[in-house]
CSV table of C-alpha atoms in Angstrom, one decimal:
chain,number,residue,atom,x,y,z
A,1043,MET,CA,0.0,0.0,0.0
A,1044,ALA,CA,1.5,3.3,-1.0
A,1045,ALA,CA,1.9,6.2,1.5
A,1046,ARG,CA,-0.4,9.0,0.9
A,1047,LEU,CA,0.7,12.6,1.2
A,1048,LEU,CA,-1.4,15.0,3.1
A,1049,PRO,CA,-2.5,18.3,1.5
A,1050,SER,CA,-0.5,21.4,2.6
A,1051,TRP,CA,-3.4,22.9,4.4
A,1052,VAL,CA,-3.5,20.0,6.8
A,1053,TRP,CA,0.2,20.6,7.7
A,1054,VAL,CA,-0.4,24.3,8.2
A,1055,SER,CA,-3.4,23.8,10.4
A,1056,GLY,CA,-1.5,21.2,12.4
A,1057,LEU,CA,1.4,23.6,13.0
A,1058,THR,CA,-1.0,26.4,13.9
A,1059,ALA,CA,-2.8,24.2,16.4
A,1060,GLY,CA,0.6,23.1,17.9
A,1061,ALA,CA,1.8,26.7,18.2
A,1062,THR,CA,-1.5,27.7,19.9
A,1063,VAL,CA,-1.1,24.9,22.4
A,1064,ALA,CA,2.5,25.9,23.1
A,1065,VAL,CA,1.5,29.6,23.7
A,1066,VAL,CA,-1.4,28.6,26.0
A,1067,PHE,CA,0.9,26.3,27.9
A,1068,LEU,CA,3.6,29.0,28.4
A,1069,ALA,CA,0.9,31.6,29.4
A,1070,LEU,CA,-0.4,29.2,32.0
A,1071,GLN,CA,3.1,28.5,33.3
A,1072,ALA,CA,3.9,32.3,33.5
A,1073,ASP,CA,0.7,32.8,35.5
A,1074,LYS,CA,1.7,30.3,38.2
A,1075,GLY,CA,3.2,31.5,41.5
A,1076,PRO,CA,4.3,34.8,42.8
A,1077,HIS,CA,6.2,37.2,40.5
A,1078,PRO,CA,8.8,39.7,41.7
A,1079,THR,CA,6.9,42.5,40.1
A,1080,ALA,CA,5.4,45.6,41.7
A,1081,ALA,CA,1.8,45.7,42.9
A,1082,ALA,CA,1.0,49.3,42.3
A,1083,VAL,CA,-1.7,51.3,44.0
A,1084,ARG,CA,-3.9,52.8,41.3
A,1085,PRO,CA,-4.2,56.5,41.3
A,1086,SER,CA,-7.6,58.1,41.7
A,1087,ALA,CA,-9.4,59.8,38.8
A,1088,SER,CA,-8.5,63.2,40.2
A,1089,ALA,CA,-4.7,62.4,40.4
A,1090,SER,CA,-2.3,64.8,38.8
A,1091,ALA,CA,-0.6,64.1,35.5
A,1092,GLY,CA,2.7,63.5,37.2
A,1093,ALA,CA,4.5,60.2,37.6
A,1094,HIS,CA,2.2,57.4,38.6
A,1095,PRO,CA,2.8,53.7,39.4
A,1096,SER,CA,2.7,51.4,36.4
A,1097,THR,CA,-0.4,49.4,35.9
A,1098,SER,CA,0.2,45.7,35.6
A,1099,PRO,CA,-1.9,42.6,36.0
A,1100,THR,CA,-1.0,42.5,39.7
A,1101,ALA,CA,-2.1,46.1,40.1
A,1102,LYS,CA,-5.7,45.1,39.6
A,1103,ALA,CA,-5.6,43.0,42.8
A,1104,THR,CA,-6.3,44.9,46.0
A,1105,ALA,CA,-3.0,46.1,47.4
A,1106,PRO,CA,-2.5,45.4,51.1
A,1107,ALA,CA,-3.4,48.4,53.4
A,1108,VAL,CA,-0.7,50.5,55.0
A,1109,PRO,CA,0.1,48.9,58.4
A,1110,ALA,CA,-2.0,50.6,61.1
A,1111,ALA,CA,0.9,51.2,63.6
A,1112,SER,CA,3.1,52.9,61.0
A,1113,GLY,CA,2.7,56.5,62.1
A,1114,THR,CA,1.1,59.4,60.3
A,1115,GLY,CA,1.9,61.9,57.6
A,1116,ARG,CA,4.2,61.6,54.6
A,1117,ARG,CA,6.5,58.6,55.0
A,1118,ILE,CA,8.0,55.4,53.6
A,1119,VAL,CA,6.7,52.3,55.4
A,1120,TYR,CA,8.7,49.0,55.4
A,1121,SER,CA,7.2,45.8,56.7
A,1122,LEU,CA,9.8,43.3,57.7
A,1123,GLY,CA,7.4,40.3,57.7
A,1124,ALA,CA,5.5,41.2,54.5
A,1125,ARG,CA,8.7,42.2,52.7
A,1126,ARG,CA,6.8,45.2,51.4
A,1127,VAL,CA,7.2,48.9,51.1
A,1128,TRP,CA,4.5,51.6,50.9
A,1129,THR,CA,4.9,55.3,50.0
A,1130,VAL,CA,2.4,57.3,52.0
A,1131,ASP,CA,1.4,60.9,51.2
A,1132,ALA,CA,0.8,63.7,53.8
A,1133,SER,CA,-2.9,62.8,54.0
A,1134,GLY,CA,-2.0,59.2,55.0
A,1135,LYS,CA,-3.0,57.6,51.7
A,1136,ALA,CA,-0.7,55.0,50.1
A,1137,THR,CA,0.5,56.2,46.7
A,1138,ARG,CA,2.5,53.0,45.8
A,1139,THR,CA,3.3,49.6,47.3
A,1140,PHE,CA,5.5,46.8,46.2
A,1141,THR,CA,7.5,43.8,47.5
A,1142,VAL,CA,11.2,44.0,48.2
A,1143,TRP,CA,14.1,41.5,48.6
A,1144,PRO,CA,15.9,42.2,51.9
A,1145,GLY,CA,19.5,41.4,52.6
A,1146,THR,CA,20.6,39.3,55.6
A,1147,VAL,CA,20.7,42.2,58.1
A,1148,SER,CA,17.4,44.0,58.7
A,1149,PRO,CA,16.7,47.3,60.5
A,1150,ASP,CA,15.0,47.2,63.9
A,1151,PRO,CA,11.4,48.4,64.0
A,1152,GLY,CA,11.2,52.1,64.5
A,1153,THR,CA,11.1,55.5,62.8
A,1154,TYR,CA,14.1,56.8,60.9
A,1155,THR,CA,14.8,59.6,58.5
A,1156,VAL,CA,16.5,59.2,55.1
A,1157,SER,CA,20.0,60.3,56.1
A,1158,LYS,CA,21.9,60.0,52.8
A,1159,THR,CA,21.2,59.5,49.2
A,1160,LEU,CA,23.5,58.1,46.5
A,1161,SER,CA,22.5,57.9,42.8
A,1162,ALA,CA,24.7,54.8,42.0
A,1163,THR,CA,27.5,52.6,43.4
A,1164,THR,CA,28.5,49.0,43.8
A,1165,GLY,CA,26.7,47.1,46.5
A,1166,SER,CA,28.6,45.0,49.1
A,1167,ASP,CA,27.6,42.0,47.1
A,1168,GLY,CA,29.4,43.4,44.0
A,1169,VAL,CA,26.2,44.2,42.1
A,1170,GLN,CA,25.8,47.7,40.5
A,1171,ILE,CA,23.0,49.5,42.3
A,1172,GLU,CA,21.2,52.8,41.9
A,1173,HIS,CA,18.6,54.9,43.7
A,1174,ILE,CA,20.2,54.3,47.2
A,1175,LEU,CA,18.3,55.7,50.2
A,1176,TYR,CA,20.2,55.2,53.5
A,1177,PHE,CA,18.1,55.4,56.6
A,1178,ALA,CA,19.5,53.1,59.4
A,1179,SER,CA,22.5,51.1,60.5
A,1180,LYS,CA,22.9,47.8,62.3
A,1181,SER,CA,25.8,45.4,63.0
A,1182,GLY,CA,28.2,48.0,61.5
A,1183,LEU,CA,26.3,48.0,58.2
A,1184,SER,CA,24.4,50.9,56.6
A,1185,ILE,CA,20.9,49.9,55.7
A,1186,ALA,CA,19.4,51.3,52.5
A,1187,PHE,CA,16.8,50.8,49.8
A,1188,SER,CA,18.1,50.4,46.3
A,1189,ASN,CA,17.6,48.5,43.0
A,1190,ALA,CA,20.1,46.7,40.9
A,1191,VAL,CA,21.0,48.6,37.7
A,1192,ASP,CA,20.1,45.6,35.6
A,1193,GLY,CA,16.8,45.0,37.6
A,1194,SER,CA,17.9,41.7,39.0
A,1195,SER,CA,17.7,40.5,42.6
A,1196,PRO,CA,20.5,38.0,43.2
A,1197,ALA,CA,20.4,36.0,46.4
A,1198,PRO,CA,22.8,37.2,49.0
A,1199,ALA,CA,26.2,35.5,48.9
A,1200,ALA,CA,26.4,32.6,51.3
A,1201,GLY,CA,27.9,33.6,54.6
A,1202,LYS,CA,28.0,37.3,53.7
A,1203,GLN,CA,26.1,40.0,55.6
A,1204,THR,CA,24.2,42.3,53.3
A,1205,SER,CA,22.0,45.2,54.3
A,1206,GLY,CA,20.5,46.4,51.1
A,1207,ILE,CA,16.8,46.2,50.6
A,1208,ARG,CA,16.4,45.6,46.8
A,1209,MET,CA,13.4,46.2,44.7
A,1210,PRO,CA,12.4,46.1,41.0
A,1211,LYS,CA,13.9,48.9,38.9
A,1212,ALA,CA,10.7,50.9,38.4
A,1213,ASP,CA,9.9,50.8,42.1
A,1214,GLY,CA,13.5,51.9,42.9
A,1215,ALA,CA,13.1,54.9,40.6
A,1216,ALA,CA,9.7,55.8,42.2
A,1217,LEU,CA,11.0,55.4,45.8
A,1218,TRP,CA,14.0,57.6,44.9
A,1219,THR,CA,11.7,60.4,43.7
A,1220,PHE,CA,9.6,60.1,46.9
A,1221,GLY,CA,12.5,59.5,49.3
A,1222,THR,CA,14.9,62.3,48.2
A,1223,GLU,CA,12.5,65.0,49.5
A,1224,PRO,CA,14.0,66.6,52.6
A,1225,ASP,CA,13.3,64.9,55.9
A,1226,THR,CA,11.6,61.9,54.5
A,1227,LYS,CA,10.6,59.5,57.3
A,1228,VAL,CA,11.0,55.7,57.1
A,1229,THR,CA,8.9,53.6,59.5
A,1230,VAL,CA,9.9,50.0,59.9
A,1231,VAL,CA,7.3,47.7,61.3
A,1232,ARG,CA,7.3,44.0,62.0
């Protein structure tokens, strides 16, 4: 019995179906588990035309509320347990929130003031960082918010103490804009 060749339209539709299955599979895989992306607080309809948090699929979810015991007024709030930062305006409303990747040394709960800013340097782990906001010290290390220039968040080197609190690149830029205002407070909560 001779082998019969299939018409070209059968091959094309088979390839199309296979490609569709692959795309759906990859989309489902990408949707699994937490992502190290920012969950932005959506601005109100009356918000100014200035810089706003990006809207992403995670932004549609309800962002966690600012911790109740985090003070009042304009401030940065950092939750050690939630590994999350909020920027809070003078009226007490969160303007942005996102997750962070802390180093091995964390600040003690309390209220601090951004004491020094540095636009870029090399972190103690050898990673190029930017948007550095220093606000505390512990165990002889300066504790600061920053983001890696390339946007990555490598795990701290084994056995090395690091005190940087890293975040996604867009969040680092937004926190820099917020935190470089004079006398910016940082409240650290458990």
